[in-house]
Coordinates of C-alpha atoms and ligand atoms in Angstrom, one line a residue:
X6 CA 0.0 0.0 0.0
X7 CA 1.6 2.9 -1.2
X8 CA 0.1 6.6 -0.9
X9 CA 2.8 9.0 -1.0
X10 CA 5.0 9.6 -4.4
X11 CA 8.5 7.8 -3.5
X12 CA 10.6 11.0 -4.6
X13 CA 13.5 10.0 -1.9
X14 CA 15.7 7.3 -3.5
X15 CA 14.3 5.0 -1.0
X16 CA 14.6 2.4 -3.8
X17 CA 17.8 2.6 -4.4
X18 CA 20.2 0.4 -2.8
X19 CA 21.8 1.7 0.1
X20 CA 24.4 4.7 -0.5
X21 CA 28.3 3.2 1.1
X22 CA 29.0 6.6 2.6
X23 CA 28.1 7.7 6.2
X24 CA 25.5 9.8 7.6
X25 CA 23.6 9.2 4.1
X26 CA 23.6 5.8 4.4
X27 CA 22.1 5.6 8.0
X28 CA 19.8 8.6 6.5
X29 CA 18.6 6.0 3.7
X30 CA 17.8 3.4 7.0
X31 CA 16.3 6.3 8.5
X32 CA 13.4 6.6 5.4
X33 CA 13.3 2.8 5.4
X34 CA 12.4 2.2 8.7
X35 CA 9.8 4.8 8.5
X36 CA 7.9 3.5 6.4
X37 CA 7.9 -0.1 7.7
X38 CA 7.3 1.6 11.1
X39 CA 4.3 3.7 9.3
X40 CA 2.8 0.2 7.8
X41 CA 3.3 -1.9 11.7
X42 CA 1.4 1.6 13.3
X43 CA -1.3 1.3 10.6
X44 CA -1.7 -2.0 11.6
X45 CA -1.5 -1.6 15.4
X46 CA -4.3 1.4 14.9
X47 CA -2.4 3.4 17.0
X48 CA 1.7 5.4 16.6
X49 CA 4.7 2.9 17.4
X50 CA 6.3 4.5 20.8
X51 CA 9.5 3.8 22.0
X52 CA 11.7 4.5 25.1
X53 CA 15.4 4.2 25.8
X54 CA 17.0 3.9 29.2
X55 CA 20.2 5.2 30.0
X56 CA 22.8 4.4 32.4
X57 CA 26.0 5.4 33.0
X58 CA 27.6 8.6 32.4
X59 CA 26.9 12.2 30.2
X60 CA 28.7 10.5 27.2
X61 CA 25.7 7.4 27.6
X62 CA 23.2 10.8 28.0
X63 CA 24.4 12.4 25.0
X64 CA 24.7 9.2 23.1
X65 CA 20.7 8.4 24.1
X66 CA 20.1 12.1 22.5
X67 CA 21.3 10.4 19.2
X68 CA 19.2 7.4 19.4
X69 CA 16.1 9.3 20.4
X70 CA 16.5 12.1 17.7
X71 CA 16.7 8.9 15.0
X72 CA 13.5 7.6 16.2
X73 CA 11.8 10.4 16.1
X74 CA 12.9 11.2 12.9
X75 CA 11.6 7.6 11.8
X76 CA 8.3 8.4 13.3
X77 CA 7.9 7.0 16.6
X78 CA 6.5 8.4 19.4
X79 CA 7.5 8.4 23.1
X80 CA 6.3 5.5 25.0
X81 CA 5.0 6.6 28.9
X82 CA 6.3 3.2 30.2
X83 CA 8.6 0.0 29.1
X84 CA 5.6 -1.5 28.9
X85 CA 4.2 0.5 26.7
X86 CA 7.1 0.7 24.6
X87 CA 7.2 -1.2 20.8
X88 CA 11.1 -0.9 20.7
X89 CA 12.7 -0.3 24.0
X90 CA 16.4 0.7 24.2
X91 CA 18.5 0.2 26.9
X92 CA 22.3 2.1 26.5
X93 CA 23.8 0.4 28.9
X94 CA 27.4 1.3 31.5
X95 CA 29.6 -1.2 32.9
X96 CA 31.6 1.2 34.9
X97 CA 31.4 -0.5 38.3
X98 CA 29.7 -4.3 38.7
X99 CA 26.5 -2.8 40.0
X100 CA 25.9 -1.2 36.6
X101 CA 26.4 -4.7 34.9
X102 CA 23.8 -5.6 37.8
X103 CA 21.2 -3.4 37.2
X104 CA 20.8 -4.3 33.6
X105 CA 20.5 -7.9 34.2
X106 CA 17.6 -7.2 36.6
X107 CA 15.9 -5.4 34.0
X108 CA 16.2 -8.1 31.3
X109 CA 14.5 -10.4 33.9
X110 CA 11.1 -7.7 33.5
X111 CA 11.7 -7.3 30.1
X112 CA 11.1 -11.5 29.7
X113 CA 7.5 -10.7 30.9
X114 CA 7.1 -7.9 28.9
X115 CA 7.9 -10.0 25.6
X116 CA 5.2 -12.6 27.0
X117 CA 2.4 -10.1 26.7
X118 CA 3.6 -8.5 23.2
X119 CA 5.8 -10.9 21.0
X120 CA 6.3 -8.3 18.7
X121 CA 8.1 -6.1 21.1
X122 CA 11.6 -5.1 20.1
X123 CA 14.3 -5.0 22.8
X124 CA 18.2 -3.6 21.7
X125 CA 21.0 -3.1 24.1
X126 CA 23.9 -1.0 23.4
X127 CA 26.8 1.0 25.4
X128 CA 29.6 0.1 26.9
X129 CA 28.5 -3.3 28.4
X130 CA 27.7 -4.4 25.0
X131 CA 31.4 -3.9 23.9
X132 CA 32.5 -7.3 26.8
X133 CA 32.7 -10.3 25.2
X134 CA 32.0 -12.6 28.2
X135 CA 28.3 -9.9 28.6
X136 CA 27.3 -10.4 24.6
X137 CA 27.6 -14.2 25.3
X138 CA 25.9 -14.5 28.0
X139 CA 22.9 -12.6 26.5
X140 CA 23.3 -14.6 23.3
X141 CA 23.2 -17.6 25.9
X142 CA 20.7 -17.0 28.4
X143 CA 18.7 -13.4 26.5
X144 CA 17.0 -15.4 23.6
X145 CA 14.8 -12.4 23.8
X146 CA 16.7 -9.9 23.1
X147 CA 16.4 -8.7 19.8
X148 CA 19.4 -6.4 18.9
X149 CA 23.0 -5.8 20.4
X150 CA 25.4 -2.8 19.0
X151 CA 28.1 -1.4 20.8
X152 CA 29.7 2.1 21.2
X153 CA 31.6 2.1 18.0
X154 CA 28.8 1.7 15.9
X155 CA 25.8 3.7 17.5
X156 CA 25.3 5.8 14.5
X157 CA 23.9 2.8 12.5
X158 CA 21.0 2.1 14.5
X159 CA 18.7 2.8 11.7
X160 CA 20.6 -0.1 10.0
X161 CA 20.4 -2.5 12.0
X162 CA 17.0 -1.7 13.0
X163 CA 16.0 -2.0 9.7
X164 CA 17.5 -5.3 9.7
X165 CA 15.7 -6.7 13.0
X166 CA 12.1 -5.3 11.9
X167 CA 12.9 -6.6 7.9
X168 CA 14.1 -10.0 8.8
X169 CA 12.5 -10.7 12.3
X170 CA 16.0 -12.4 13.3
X171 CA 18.5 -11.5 16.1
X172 CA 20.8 -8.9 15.0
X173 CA 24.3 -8.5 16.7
X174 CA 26.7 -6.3 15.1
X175 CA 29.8 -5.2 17.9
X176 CA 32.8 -3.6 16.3
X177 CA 36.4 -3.7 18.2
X178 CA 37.0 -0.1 17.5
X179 CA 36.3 2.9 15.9
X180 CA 37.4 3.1 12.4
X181 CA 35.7 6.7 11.9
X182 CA 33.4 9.2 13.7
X183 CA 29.8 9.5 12.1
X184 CA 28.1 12.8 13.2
X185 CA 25.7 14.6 11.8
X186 CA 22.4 12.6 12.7
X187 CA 19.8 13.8 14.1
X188 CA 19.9 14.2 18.0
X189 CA 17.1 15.3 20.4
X190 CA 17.8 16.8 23.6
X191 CA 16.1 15.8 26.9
X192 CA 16.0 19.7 28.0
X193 CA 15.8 22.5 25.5
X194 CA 18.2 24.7 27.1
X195 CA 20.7 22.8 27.7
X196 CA 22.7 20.0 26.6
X197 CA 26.4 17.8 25.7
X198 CA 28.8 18.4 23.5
X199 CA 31.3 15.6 22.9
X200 CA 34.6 16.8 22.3
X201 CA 36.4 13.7 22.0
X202 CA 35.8 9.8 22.6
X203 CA 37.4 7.0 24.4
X204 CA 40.2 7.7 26.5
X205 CA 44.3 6.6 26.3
X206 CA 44.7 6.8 30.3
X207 CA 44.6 3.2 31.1
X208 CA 43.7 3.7 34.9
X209 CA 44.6 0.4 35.8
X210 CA 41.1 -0.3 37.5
X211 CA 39.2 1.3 34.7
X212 CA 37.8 -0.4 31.6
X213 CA 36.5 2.9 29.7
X214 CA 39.2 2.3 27.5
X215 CA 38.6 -1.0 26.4
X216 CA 34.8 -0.2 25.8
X217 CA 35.5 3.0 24.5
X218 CA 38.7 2.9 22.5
X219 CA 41.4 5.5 21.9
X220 CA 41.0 8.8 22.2
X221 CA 39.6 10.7 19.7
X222 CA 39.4 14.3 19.7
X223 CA 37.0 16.3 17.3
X224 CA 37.7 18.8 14.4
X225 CA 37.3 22.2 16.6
X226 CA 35.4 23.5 13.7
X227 CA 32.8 20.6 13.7
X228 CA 32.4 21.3 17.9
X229 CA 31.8 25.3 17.4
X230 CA 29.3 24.5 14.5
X231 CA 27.3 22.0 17.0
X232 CA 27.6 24.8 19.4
X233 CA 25.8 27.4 17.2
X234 CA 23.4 25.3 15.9
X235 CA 21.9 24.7 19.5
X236 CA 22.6 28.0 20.3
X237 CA 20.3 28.9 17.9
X238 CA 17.9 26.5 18.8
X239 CA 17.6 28.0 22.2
X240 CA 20.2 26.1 24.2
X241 CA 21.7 28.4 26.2
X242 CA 24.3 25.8 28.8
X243 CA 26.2 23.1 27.2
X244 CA 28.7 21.0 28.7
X245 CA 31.9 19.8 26.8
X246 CA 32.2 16.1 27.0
X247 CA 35.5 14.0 27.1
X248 CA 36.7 11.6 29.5
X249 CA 40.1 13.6 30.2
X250 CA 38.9 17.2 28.9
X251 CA 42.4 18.3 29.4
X252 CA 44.2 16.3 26.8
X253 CA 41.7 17.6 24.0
X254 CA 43.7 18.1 20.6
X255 CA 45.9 15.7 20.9
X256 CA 46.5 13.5 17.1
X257 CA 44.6 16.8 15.7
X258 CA 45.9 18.8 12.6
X259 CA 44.8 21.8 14.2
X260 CA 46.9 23.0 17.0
X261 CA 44.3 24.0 19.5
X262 CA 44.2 23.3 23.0
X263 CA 41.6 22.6 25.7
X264 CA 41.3 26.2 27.4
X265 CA 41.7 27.9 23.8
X266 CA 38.4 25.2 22.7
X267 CA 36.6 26.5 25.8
X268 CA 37.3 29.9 25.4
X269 CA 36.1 30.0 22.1
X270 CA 32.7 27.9 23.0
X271 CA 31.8 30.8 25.5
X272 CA 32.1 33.0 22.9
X273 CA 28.9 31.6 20.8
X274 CA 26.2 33.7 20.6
X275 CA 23.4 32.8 22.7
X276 CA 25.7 30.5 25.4
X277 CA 25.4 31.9 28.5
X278 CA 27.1 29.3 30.6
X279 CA 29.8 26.1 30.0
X280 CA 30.2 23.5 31.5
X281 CA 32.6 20.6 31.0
X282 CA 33.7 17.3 32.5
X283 CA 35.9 15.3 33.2
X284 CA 39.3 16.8 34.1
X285 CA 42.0 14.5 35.0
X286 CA 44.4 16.6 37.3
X287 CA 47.9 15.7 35.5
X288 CA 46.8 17.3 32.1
X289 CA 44.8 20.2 34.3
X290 CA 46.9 24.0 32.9
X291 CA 47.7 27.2 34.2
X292 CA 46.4 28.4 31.1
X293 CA 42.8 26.7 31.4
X294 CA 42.9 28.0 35.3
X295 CA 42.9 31.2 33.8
X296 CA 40.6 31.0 30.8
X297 CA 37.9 30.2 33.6
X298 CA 38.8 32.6 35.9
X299 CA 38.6 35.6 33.2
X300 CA 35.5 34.5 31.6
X301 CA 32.5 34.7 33.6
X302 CA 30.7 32.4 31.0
X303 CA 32.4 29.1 32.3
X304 CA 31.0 27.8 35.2
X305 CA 32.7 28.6 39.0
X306 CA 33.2 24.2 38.8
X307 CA 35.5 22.0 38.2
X308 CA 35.0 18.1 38.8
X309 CA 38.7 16.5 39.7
X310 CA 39.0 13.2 40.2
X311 CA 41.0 12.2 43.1
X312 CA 40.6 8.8 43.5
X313 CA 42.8 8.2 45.9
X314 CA 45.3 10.1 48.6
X315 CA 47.8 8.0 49.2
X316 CA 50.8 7.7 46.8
X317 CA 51.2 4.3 46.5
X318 CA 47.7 3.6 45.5
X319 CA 47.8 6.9 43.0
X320 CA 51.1 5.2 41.4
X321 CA 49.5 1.4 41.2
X322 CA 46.5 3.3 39.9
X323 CA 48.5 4.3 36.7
X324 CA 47.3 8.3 37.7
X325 CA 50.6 10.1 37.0
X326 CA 50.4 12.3 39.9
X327 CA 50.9 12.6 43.9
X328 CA 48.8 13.6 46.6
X329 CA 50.9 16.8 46.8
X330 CA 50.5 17.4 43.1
X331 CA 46.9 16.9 43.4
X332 CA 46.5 19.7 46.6
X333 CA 48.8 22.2 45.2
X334 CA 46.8 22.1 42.1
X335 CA 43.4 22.4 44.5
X336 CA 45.0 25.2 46.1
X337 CA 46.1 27.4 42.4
X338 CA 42.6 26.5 41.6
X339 CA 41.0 28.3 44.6
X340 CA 43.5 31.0 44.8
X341 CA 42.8 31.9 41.3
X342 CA 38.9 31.3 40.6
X343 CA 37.2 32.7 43.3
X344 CA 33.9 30.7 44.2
X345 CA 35.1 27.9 42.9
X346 CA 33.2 24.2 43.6
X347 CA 35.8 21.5 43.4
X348 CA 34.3 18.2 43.4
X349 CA 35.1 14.7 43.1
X350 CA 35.1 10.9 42.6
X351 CA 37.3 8.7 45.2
X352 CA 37.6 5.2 44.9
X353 CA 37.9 3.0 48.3
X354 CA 39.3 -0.5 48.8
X355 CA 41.4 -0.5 45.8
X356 CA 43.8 -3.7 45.4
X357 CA 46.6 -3.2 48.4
X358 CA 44.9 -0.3 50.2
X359 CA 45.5 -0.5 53.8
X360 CA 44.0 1.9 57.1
X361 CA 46.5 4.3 56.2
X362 CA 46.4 4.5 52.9
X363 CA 43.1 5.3 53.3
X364 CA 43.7 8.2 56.1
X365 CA 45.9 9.7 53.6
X366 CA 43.1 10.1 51.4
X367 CA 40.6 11.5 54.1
X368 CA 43.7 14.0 55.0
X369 CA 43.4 15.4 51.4
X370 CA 39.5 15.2 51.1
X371 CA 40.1 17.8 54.2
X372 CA 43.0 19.8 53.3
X373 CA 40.9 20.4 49.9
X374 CA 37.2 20.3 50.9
X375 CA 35.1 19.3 48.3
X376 CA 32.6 20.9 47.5
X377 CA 30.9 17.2 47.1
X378 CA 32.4 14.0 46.0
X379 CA 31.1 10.6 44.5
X380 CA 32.4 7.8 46.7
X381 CA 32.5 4.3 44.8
X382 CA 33.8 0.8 46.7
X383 CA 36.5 -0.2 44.2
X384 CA 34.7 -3.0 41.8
X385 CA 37.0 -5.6 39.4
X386 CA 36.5 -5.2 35.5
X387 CA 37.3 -8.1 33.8
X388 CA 40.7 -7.5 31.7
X389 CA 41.7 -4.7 33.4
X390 CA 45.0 -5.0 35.1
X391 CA 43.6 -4.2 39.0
X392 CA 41.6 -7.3 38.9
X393 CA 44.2 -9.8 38.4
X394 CA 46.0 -8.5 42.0
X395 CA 45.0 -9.8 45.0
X396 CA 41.4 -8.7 46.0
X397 CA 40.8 -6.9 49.6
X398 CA 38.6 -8.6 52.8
X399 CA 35.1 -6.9 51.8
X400 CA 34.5 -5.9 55.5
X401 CA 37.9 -4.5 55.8
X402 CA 36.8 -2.2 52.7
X403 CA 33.4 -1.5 53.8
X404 CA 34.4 -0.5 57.0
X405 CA 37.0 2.2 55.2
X406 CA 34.2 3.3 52.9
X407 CA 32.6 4.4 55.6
X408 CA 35.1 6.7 56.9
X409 CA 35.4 8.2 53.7
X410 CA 32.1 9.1 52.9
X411 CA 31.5 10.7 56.4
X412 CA 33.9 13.0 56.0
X413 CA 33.0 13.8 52.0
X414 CA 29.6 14.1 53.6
X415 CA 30.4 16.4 57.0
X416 CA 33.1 18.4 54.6
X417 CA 30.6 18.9 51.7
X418 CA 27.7 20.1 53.9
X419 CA 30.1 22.6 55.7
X420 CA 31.4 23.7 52.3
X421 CA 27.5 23.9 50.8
X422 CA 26.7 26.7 53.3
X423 CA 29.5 29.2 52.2
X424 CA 26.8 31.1 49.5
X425 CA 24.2 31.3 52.2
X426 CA 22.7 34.8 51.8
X427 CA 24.2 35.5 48.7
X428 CA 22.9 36.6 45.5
X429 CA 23.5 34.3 42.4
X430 CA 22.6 33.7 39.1
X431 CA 20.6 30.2 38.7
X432 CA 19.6 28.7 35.7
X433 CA 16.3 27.7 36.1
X434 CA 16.1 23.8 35.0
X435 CA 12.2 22.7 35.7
X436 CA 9.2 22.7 38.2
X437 CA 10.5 21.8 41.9
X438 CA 9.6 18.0 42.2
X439 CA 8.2 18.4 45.3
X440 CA 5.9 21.9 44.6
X441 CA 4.5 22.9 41.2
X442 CA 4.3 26.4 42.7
X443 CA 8.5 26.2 42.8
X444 CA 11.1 26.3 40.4
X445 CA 14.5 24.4 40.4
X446 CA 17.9 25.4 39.2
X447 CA 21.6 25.6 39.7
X448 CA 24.1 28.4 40.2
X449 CA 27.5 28.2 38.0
X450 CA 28.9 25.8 41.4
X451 CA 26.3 23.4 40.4
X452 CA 24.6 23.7 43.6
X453 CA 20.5 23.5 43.4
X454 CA 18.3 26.5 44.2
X455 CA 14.1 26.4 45.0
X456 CA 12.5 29.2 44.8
X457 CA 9.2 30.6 44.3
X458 CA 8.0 30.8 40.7
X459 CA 8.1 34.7 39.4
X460 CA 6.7 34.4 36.0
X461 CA 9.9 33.4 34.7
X462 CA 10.5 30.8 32.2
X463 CA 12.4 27.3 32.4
X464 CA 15.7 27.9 30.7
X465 CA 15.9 31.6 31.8
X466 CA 18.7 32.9 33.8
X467 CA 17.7 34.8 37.4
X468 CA 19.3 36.0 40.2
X469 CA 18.1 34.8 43.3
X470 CA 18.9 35.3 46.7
X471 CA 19.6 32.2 48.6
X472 CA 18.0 32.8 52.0
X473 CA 18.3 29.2 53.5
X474 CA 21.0 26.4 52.6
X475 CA 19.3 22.9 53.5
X476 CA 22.0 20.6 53.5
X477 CA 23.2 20.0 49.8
X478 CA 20.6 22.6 48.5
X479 CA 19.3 26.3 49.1
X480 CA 15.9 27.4 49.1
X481 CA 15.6 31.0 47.7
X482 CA 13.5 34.0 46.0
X483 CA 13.9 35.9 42.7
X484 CA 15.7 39.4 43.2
X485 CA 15.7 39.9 39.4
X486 CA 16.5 38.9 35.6
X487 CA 19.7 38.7 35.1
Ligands
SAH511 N1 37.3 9.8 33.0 C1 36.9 10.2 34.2 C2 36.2 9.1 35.0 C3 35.2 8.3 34.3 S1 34.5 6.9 35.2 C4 38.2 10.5 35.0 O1 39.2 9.9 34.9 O2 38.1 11.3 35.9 C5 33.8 7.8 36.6 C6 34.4 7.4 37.9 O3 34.1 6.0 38.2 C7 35.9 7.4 38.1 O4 36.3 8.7 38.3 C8 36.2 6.5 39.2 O5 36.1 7.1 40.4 C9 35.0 5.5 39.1 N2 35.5 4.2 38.7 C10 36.0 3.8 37.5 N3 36.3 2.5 37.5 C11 35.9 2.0 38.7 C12 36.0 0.8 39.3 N4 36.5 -0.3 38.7 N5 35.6 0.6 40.6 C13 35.1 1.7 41.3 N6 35.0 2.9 40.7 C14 35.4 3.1 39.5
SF4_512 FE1 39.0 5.6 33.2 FE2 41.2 6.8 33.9 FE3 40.3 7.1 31.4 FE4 39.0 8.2 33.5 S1 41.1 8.7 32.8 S2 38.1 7.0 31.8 S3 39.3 6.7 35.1 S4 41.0 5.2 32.3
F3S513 FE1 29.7 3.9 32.0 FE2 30.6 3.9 29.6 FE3 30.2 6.1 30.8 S1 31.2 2.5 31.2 S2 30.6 5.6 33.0 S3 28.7 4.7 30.3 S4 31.8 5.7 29.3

């Protein structure tokens, strides 16, 4: 049943050369999705769930601007769903976790609607030992794809809803970057910019690198473009993405470097406010210290990594630097960017670690006071060179965890208080949650603001004063547009 004139090339075979050729799977999926929702009586709806980190966000952006474009609406549930997506993160064991639990529901959603579609892509996808398993014990599940090849989606859907057979299609690295699809953001006003891919650091507990692959910067041109083109879509805070920001333009013809990038981003029209992450502190420069603290555009925050505070565990880490690196470089940061929020990620019960390892790294979480910190029990990635050393007593490192994220915590309130009666710009970012009368937003530190709504709009920048810090947020009231 044909009804429209076919004036696309949708006949043709496929075209070899990328985004046109994803493009082409694009058209054909639509109109094989258009048939199945003409049959269904009602529009196909899909939903993607993402874990994981901003990169996993952004990449979810991607898928969900592709499905839109191939017609499909928004499911309000998994259950609801006719193709549901789940971008998956194998950053610590509990991720890997999580997923598994999910695919138990999704067997019982496949009972009530055979012709339900389930893919699974991200970083799990790109373990070996995790596609077998799912191959093994998943019959279910109807497509895999990793992180190399998100861009073909449309392909490889186009496959699964052609053929009705399992399609699997993992790549072992990236042999180009495909940009240029369509994305759609979660929020209107703000969203990611990658900057680069993968990552060369080899931390030895971390496998973003062998999910990920080498690091990749992008063509600064291509990233300012992408910049304007939300800009003048109404985005007004992005956040550069990379997994070491600091190294960007590395293997690039162009000699640019990370601050000049950022400097340059902050100059689009229509950004009011940047944001990046994640820095790694050896590649962190004078010269970025002081692109941020001349430009009131980039955001009073900086997320640093610390990971550890002891020396020994930095160096069997693979992190190139030393506790007194790390604080002196805290220290430049504060003394030059005043405001500042420092935050960070610290890993506990890391292969070796011992009591006193671990006071050395509560010593530095105080002689820096963060602003807030993730803390994560140190979990082994299979082939990563941390989980072939001798594992630690379980209660031995929950018992340390413990005394690091009470001091994080006790630090991180104390710190949290410090704009108390101040005036700030916030962002505003939605409705409060809790009161539909109440708006939510950030300040450049990050921190979250309520306040009373004031006619304003979401994505519009206020000053508000915040009366009343509340533990890790401040409750507020308008004092003007910015
Ligand atoms: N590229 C970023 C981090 C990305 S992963 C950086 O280097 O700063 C986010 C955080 O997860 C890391 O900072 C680390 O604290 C934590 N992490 C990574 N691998 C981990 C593991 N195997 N166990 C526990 N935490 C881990
Ligand atoms: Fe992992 Fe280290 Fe790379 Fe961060 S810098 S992604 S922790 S290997
Ligand atoms: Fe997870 Fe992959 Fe990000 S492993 S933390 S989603 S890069």
């Amino acid at each position: 049943m044909m009804t429209e004139p076919d004036n696309t090339g949708l006949n043709l075979s496929p075209p070899a050369d990328e985004p046109a050729r994803q493009f082409y799977f694009i058209g054909k999926c639509a109109e094989l999705i258009k048939k199945r929702s003409e049959k269904l009586g009602r529009p196909m709806r899909s939903m993607i769930q993402t874990f994981g980190c901003q990169m996993n966000e952004r990449d979810s952006e991607k898928l969900a601007g592709v499905m839109a474009q191939m017609g499909l609406e928004k499911a309000g549930s998994e259950e609801e769903a006719d193709i549901l997506v789940y971008n998956t993160c194998t950053v610590r064991e509990n991720a890997d976790k999580r997923l598994y639990g999910r695919l138990g529901v999704c067997k019982a959603y496949k009972q009530s609607d055979k012709e339900m579609i389930i893919a699974l892509c991200g970083c799990m996808m790109q373990e070996e030992h995790v596609v077998e398993r799912i191959k093994a014990s998943y019959p279910y599940v109807d497509i895999i794809f990793g992180t190399f090849n998100i861009f073909s989606f449309p392909e490889l859907l186009y496959k699964r809803l052609g053929s009705g057979e399992r399609v699997i299609d993992i790549r072992k690295g990236a042999d180009r970057i495909v940009e240029e699809l369509p994305s759609e953001r979660k929020y209107s006003f703000k969203t990611g910019v990658n900057i680069m891919y993968g990552c060369d650091n080899f931390c030895t507990y971390c496998i973003v690198p062998y999910v990920r692959g080498r690091e990749r910067s992008r063509e600064p041109k291509e990233i300012i473009r992408e910049i304007e083109r939300a800009a003048s879509e109404g985005v007004v805070e992005i956040m550069l993405l990379g997994q070491n920001v600091n190294s960007y333009g590395k293997g690039l013809d162009t000699d640019i470097t990370f601050a000049e990038l950022l400097s340059e981003a902050a100059g689009v029209d229509g950004i009011k406010r940047v944001r990046f992450m994640t820095s790694h502190p050896k590649d962190l420069s004078p010269e970025l210290i002081k692109v941020i603290a001349g430009n009131e555009k980039i955001a009073r925050h900086i997320h640093l990594p610390l990971q550890s505070g002891s020396d020994r565990i930095l160096e069997a880490m693979n992190r190139h630097y030393t506790r007194e690196k790390y604080i002196a470089l805290a220290e430049m940061i504060r003394a030059e960017i005043p405001d500042v929020s420092i935050t960070s990620d610290i890993i506990v019960g890391f292969p070796g670690e011992s009591a006193g390892d671990v006071d050395d790294t509560i010593d530095v979480i105080e002689r820096v006071r963060f602003d807030g910190a993730f803390t994560f029990e140190y979990s082994p990635r299979t082939g990563t060179p941390a989980a072939r050393m001798e594992q630690l007593d379980r209660a031995f490192v929950q018992s340390n965890f413990d005394r690091v994220l009470h001091t994080v915590q006790r630090i991180s309130k104390e710190q949290a208080g410090r704009f108390e009666g101040r005036v700030m710009e916030v962002l505003i970012e939605g409705e409060d949650e809790k009161d539909p009368l109440r708006y939510t937003g950030r300040i450049s530190q990050n921190n979250v603001v309520h306040f009373p709504k004031e006619g304003y709009d979401i994505g519009d920048f206020v000053n508000v004063s915040l009366d009343e810090c509340r533990g890790f947020y401040y409750n507020g009231k308008v004092s003007g547009m910015k």
